XYZ file of C-alpha atoms in Angstrom:
303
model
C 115.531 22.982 11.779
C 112.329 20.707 12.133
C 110.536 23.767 10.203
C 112.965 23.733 7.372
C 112.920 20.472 6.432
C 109.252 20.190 6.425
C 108.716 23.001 4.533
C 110.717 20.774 1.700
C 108.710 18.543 2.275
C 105.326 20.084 1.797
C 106.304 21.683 -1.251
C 107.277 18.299 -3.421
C 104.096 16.850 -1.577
C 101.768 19.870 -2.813
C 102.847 19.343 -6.418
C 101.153 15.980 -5.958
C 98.743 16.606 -4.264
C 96.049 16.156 -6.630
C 97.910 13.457 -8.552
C 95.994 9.876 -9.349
C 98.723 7.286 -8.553
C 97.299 4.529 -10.325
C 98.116 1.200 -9.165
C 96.614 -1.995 -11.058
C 95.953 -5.351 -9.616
C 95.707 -8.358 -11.951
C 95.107 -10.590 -9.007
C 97.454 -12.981 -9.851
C 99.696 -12.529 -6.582
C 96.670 -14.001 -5.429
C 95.696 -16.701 -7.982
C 92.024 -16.503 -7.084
C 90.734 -14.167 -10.237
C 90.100 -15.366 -13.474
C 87.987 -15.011 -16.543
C 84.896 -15.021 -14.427
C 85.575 -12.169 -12.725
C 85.292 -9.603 -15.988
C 81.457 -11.356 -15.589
C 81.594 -10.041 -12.491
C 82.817 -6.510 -13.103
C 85.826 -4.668 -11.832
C 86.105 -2.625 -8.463
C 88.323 0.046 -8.153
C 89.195 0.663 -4.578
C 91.019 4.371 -3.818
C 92.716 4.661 -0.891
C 95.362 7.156 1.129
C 98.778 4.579 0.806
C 100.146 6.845 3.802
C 96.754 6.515 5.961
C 97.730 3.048 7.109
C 93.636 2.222 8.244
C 92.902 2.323 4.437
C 95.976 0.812 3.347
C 95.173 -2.348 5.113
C 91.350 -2.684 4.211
C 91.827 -1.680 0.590
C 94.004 -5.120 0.588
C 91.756 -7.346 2.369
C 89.227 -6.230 0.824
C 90.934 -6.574 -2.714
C 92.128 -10.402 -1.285
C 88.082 -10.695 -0.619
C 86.699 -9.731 -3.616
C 89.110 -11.400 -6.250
C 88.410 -14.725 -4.117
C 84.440 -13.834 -4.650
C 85.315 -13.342 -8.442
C 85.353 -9.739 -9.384
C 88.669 -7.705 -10.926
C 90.019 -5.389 -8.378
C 91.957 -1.949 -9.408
C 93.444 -0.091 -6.529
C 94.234 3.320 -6.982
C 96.473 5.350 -4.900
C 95.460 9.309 -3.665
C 97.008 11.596 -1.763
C 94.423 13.919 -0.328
C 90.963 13.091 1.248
C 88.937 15.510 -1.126
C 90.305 14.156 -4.221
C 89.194 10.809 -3.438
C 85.621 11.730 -2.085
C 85.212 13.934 -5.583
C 86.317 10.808 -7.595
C 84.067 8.542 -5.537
C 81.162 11.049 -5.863
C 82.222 10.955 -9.821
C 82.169 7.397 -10.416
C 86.028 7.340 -10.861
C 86.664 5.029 -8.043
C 84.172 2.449 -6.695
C 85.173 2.599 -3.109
C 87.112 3.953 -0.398
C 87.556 1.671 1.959
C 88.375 3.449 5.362
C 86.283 6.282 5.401
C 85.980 8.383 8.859
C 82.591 10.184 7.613
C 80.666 11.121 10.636
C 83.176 13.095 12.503
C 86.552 14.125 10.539
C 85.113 13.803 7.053
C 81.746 15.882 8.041
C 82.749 18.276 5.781
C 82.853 16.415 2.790
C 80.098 14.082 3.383
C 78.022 17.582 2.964
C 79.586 18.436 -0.438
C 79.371 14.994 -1.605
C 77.248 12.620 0.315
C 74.237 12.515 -2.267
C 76.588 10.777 -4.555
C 77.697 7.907 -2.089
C 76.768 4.734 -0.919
C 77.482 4.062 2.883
C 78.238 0.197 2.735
C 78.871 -0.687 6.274
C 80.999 0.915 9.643
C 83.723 -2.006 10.096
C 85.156 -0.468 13.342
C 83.669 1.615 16.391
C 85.452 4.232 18.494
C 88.018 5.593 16.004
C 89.226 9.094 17.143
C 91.481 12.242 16.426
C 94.240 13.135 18.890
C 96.775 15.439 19.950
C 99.880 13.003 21.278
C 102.785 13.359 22.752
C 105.490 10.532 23.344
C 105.530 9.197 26.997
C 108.357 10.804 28.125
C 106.951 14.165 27.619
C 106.124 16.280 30.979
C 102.486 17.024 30.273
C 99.356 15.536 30.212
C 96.434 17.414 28.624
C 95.938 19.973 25.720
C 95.374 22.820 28.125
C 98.896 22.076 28.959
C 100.122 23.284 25.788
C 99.714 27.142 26.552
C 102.158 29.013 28.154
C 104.492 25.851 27.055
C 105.393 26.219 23.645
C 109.055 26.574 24.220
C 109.066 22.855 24.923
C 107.917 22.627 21.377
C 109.232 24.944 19.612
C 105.903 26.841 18.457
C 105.058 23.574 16.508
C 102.319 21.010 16.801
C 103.823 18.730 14.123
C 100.872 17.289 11.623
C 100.000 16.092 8.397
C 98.463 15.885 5.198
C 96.896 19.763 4.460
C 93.841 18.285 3.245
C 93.270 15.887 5.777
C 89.960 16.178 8.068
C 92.256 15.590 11.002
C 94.381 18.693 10.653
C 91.007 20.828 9.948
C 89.867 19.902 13.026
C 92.955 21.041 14.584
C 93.833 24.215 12.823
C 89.806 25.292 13.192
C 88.844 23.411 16.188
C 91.463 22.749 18.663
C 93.758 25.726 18.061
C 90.936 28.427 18.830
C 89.515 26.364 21.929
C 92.861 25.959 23.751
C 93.687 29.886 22.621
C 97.249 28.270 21.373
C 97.021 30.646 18.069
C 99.261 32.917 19.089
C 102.031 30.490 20.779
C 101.738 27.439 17.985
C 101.680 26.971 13.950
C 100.524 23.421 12.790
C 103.195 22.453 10.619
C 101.398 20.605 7.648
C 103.200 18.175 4.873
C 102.125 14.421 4.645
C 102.391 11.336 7.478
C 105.609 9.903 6.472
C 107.006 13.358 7.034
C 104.994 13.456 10.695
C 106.716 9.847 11.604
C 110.078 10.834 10.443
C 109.682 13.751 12.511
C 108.610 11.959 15.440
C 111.395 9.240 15.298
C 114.045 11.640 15.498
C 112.875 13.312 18.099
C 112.024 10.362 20.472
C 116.022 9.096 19.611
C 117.319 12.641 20.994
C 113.913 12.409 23.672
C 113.071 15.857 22.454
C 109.870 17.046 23.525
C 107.254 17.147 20.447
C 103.842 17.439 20.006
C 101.923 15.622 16.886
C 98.255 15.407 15.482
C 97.633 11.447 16.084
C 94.459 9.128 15.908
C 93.455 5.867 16.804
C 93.487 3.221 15.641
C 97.178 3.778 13.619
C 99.948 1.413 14.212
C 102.503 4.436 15.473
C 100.403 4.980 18.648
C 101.905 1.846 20.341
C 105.202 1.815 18.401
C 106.206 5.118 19.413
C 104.910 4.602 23.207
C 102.784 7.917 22.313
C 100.276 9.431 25.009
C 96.865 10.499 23.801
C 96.592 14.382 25.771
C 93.191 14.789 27.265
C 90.832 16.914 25.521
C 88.895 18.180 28.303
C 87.280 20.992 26.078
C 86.546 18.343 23.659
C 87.978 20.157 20.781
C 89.169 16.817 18.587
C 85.478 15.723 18.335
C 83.403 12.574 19.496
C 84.629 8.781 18.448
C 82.939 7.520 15.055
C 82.803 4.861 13.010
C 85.031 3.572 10.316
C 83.059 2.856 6.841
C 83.027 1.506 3.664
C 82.230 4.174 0.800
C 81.019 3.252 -2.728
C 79.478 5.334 -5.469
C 75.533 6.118 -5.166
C 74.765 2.699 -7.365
C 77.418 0.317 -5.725
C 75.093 -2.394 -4.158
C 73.309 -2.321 -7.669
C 76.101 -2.766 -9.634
C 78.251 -5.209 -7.451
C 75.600 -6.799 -5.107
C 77.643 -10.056 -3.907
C 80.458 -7.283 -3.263
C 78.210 -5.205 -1.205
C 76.366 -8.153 1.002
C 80.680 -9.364 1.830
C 81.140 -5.973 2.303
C 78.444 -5.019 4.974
C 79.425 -8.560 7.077
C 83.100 -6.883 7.780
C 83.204 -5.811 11.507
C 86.671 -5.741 13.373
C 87.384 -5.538 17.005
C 90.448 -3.832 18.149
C 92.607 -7.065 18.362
C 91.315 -7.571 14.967
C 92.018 -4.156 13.530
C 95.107 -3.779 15.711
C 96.909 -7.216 14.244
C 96.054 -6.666 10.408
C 97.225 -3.146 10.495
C 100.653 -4.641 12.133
C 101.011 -7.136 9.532
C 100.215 -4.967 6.429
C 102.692 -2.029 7.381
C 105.170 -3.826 9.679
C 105.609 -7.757 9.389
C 105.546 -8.039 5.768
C 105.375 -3.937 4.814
C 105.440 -2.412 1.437
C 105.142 -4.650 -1.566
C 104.128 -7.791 0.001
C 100.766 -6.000 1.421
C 98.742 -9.476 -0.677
C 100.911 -11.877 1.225
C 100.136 -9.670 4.418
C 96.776 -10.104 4.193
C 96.513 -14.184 3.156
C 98.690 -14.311 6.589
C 96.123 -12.686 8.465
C 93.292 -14.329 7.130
C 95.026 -17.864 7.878
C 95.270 -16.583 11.470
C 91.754 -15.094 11.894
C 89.541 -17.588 9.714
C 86.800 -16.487 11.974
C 87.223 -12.617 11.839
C 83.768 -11.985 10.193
C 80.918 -13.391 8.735
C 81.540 -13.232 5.581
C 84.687 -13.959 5.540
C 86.498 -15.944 2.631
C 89.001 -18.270 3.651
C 90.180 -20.491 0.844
């Protein structure tokens, strides 16, 4: 049943795969741009809407730079390769929640001459294989000879996301689970919805996770230990821009590089982006943060 309905899923989600969702901000939810900022220039941020690490920075970081007086565009993706090509291209400026060192390796080598590393904002960010609390097992080695529990299915995401290349070329062949498991592939939301339902019948289920993400503590899931190491080391969370960024923008850049967020930090924007306030008040999100963490980095613009 769970494969059926995912399979639907992936095949509106592959149509679209590709597709530039763009989104425009006029800053006026914020009041804080004005005709100074086309002196300034305009940013275009490009960020995964369903990857909830980039959701949240693209808006502070949108909130921070109208308030230092540039234009801010934010356009939507839906794949990591699209957006590294259109930040190597010059058709975005910047992807704000970038996990290059580890789960993005691959594309950094197609397309890291043409980027600008701005700054790692958060330390320790890692993949994982995750299982809700209930579930009778405790490590990934535990997964063979058990797929009945799961149906055959490790439940994951986005095709084109580094996360499920590490587990299709990494994980699978260490743990020898080829034969017993398919990675079902189709987009987050699809993942979540999956997950839900089978925590409210406390069916067992397996899904590709990674931390930080909002769902880890929401769902009570349990990271599996990864003794053969298969999901990679932790790495850093960055700030992308094209190759020229701190030329072209270089007030955006210094605010930029003075953004570093501990996990409280992280933890409590992320929860009041996609759950306090949630989709379409993401600006007001942010403002509500930033009145409750005037201190959260150096750089930091308040008023």
């Amino acid at each position: 049943m769970r494969n059926r309905k995912l399979t639907g899923i992936l095949a509106l989600g592959a149509a679209a795969t590709l597709a530039l969702a763009g989104c425009t901000s006029d800053g006026g939810d914020n009041g804080t741009a004005d005709a100074g900022s086309e002196e300034m220039g305009t940013i275009t941020l490009g960020f995964l809407p369903s990857w909830t690490d980039g959701l949240s920075t693209a808006y502070l970081l949108e909130n921070q730079l109208e308030k230092l007086g540039y234009t801010v565009e934010m356009q939507e993706l839906t794949e990591a390769g699209p957006l590294y090509a259109g930040l190597a291209q010059g058709d975005v400026d910047m992807y704000p929640s970038a996990w290059p060192e580890v789960t993005h390796a691959s594309y950094m080598e197609e397309y890291g001459d043409s980027i600008e590393d701005i700054g790692a904002y958060y330390e320790g960010a890692v993949l994982t294989i995750a299982v809700p609390d209930y579930v009778d097992i405790t490590s990934i080695e535990d997964l063979k000879g058990n797929a009945d529990m799961f149906g055959g299915e490790i439940v994951g995401i986005e095709p084109g996301a580094g996360l499920t290349g590490v587990t299709q070329d990494s994980m699978i062949p260490a743990y020898e689970l080829g034969d017993e498991y398919t990675l079902l592939t189709s987009s987050t939301a699809a993942m979540l919805t999956e997950l839900e339902n089978a925590i409210a019948a406390e069916d067992d289920i397996v899904v590709t996770s990674w931390r930080p993400f909002w769902a880890n503590d929401a769902y009570n899931l349990r990271d599996l230990e990864d003794p053969r190491g298969a999901m990679g080391e932790p790495e850093a969370l960055h700030f992308l821009g094209t190759s020229d960024f701190s030329e072209r923008f270089p007030e955006a850049a210094e605010l930029i590089a003075g953004i570093q967020l501990d996990d409280a930090q992280y933890a409590s924007l992320e929860d009041m982006v996609v759950n306090e306030y949630g989709q379409g008040q993401e600006a007001e999100a942010v403002e509500a943060w930033i009145e409750a963490n005037p201190d959260a980095f150096s750089t930091l613009i308040a008023d």
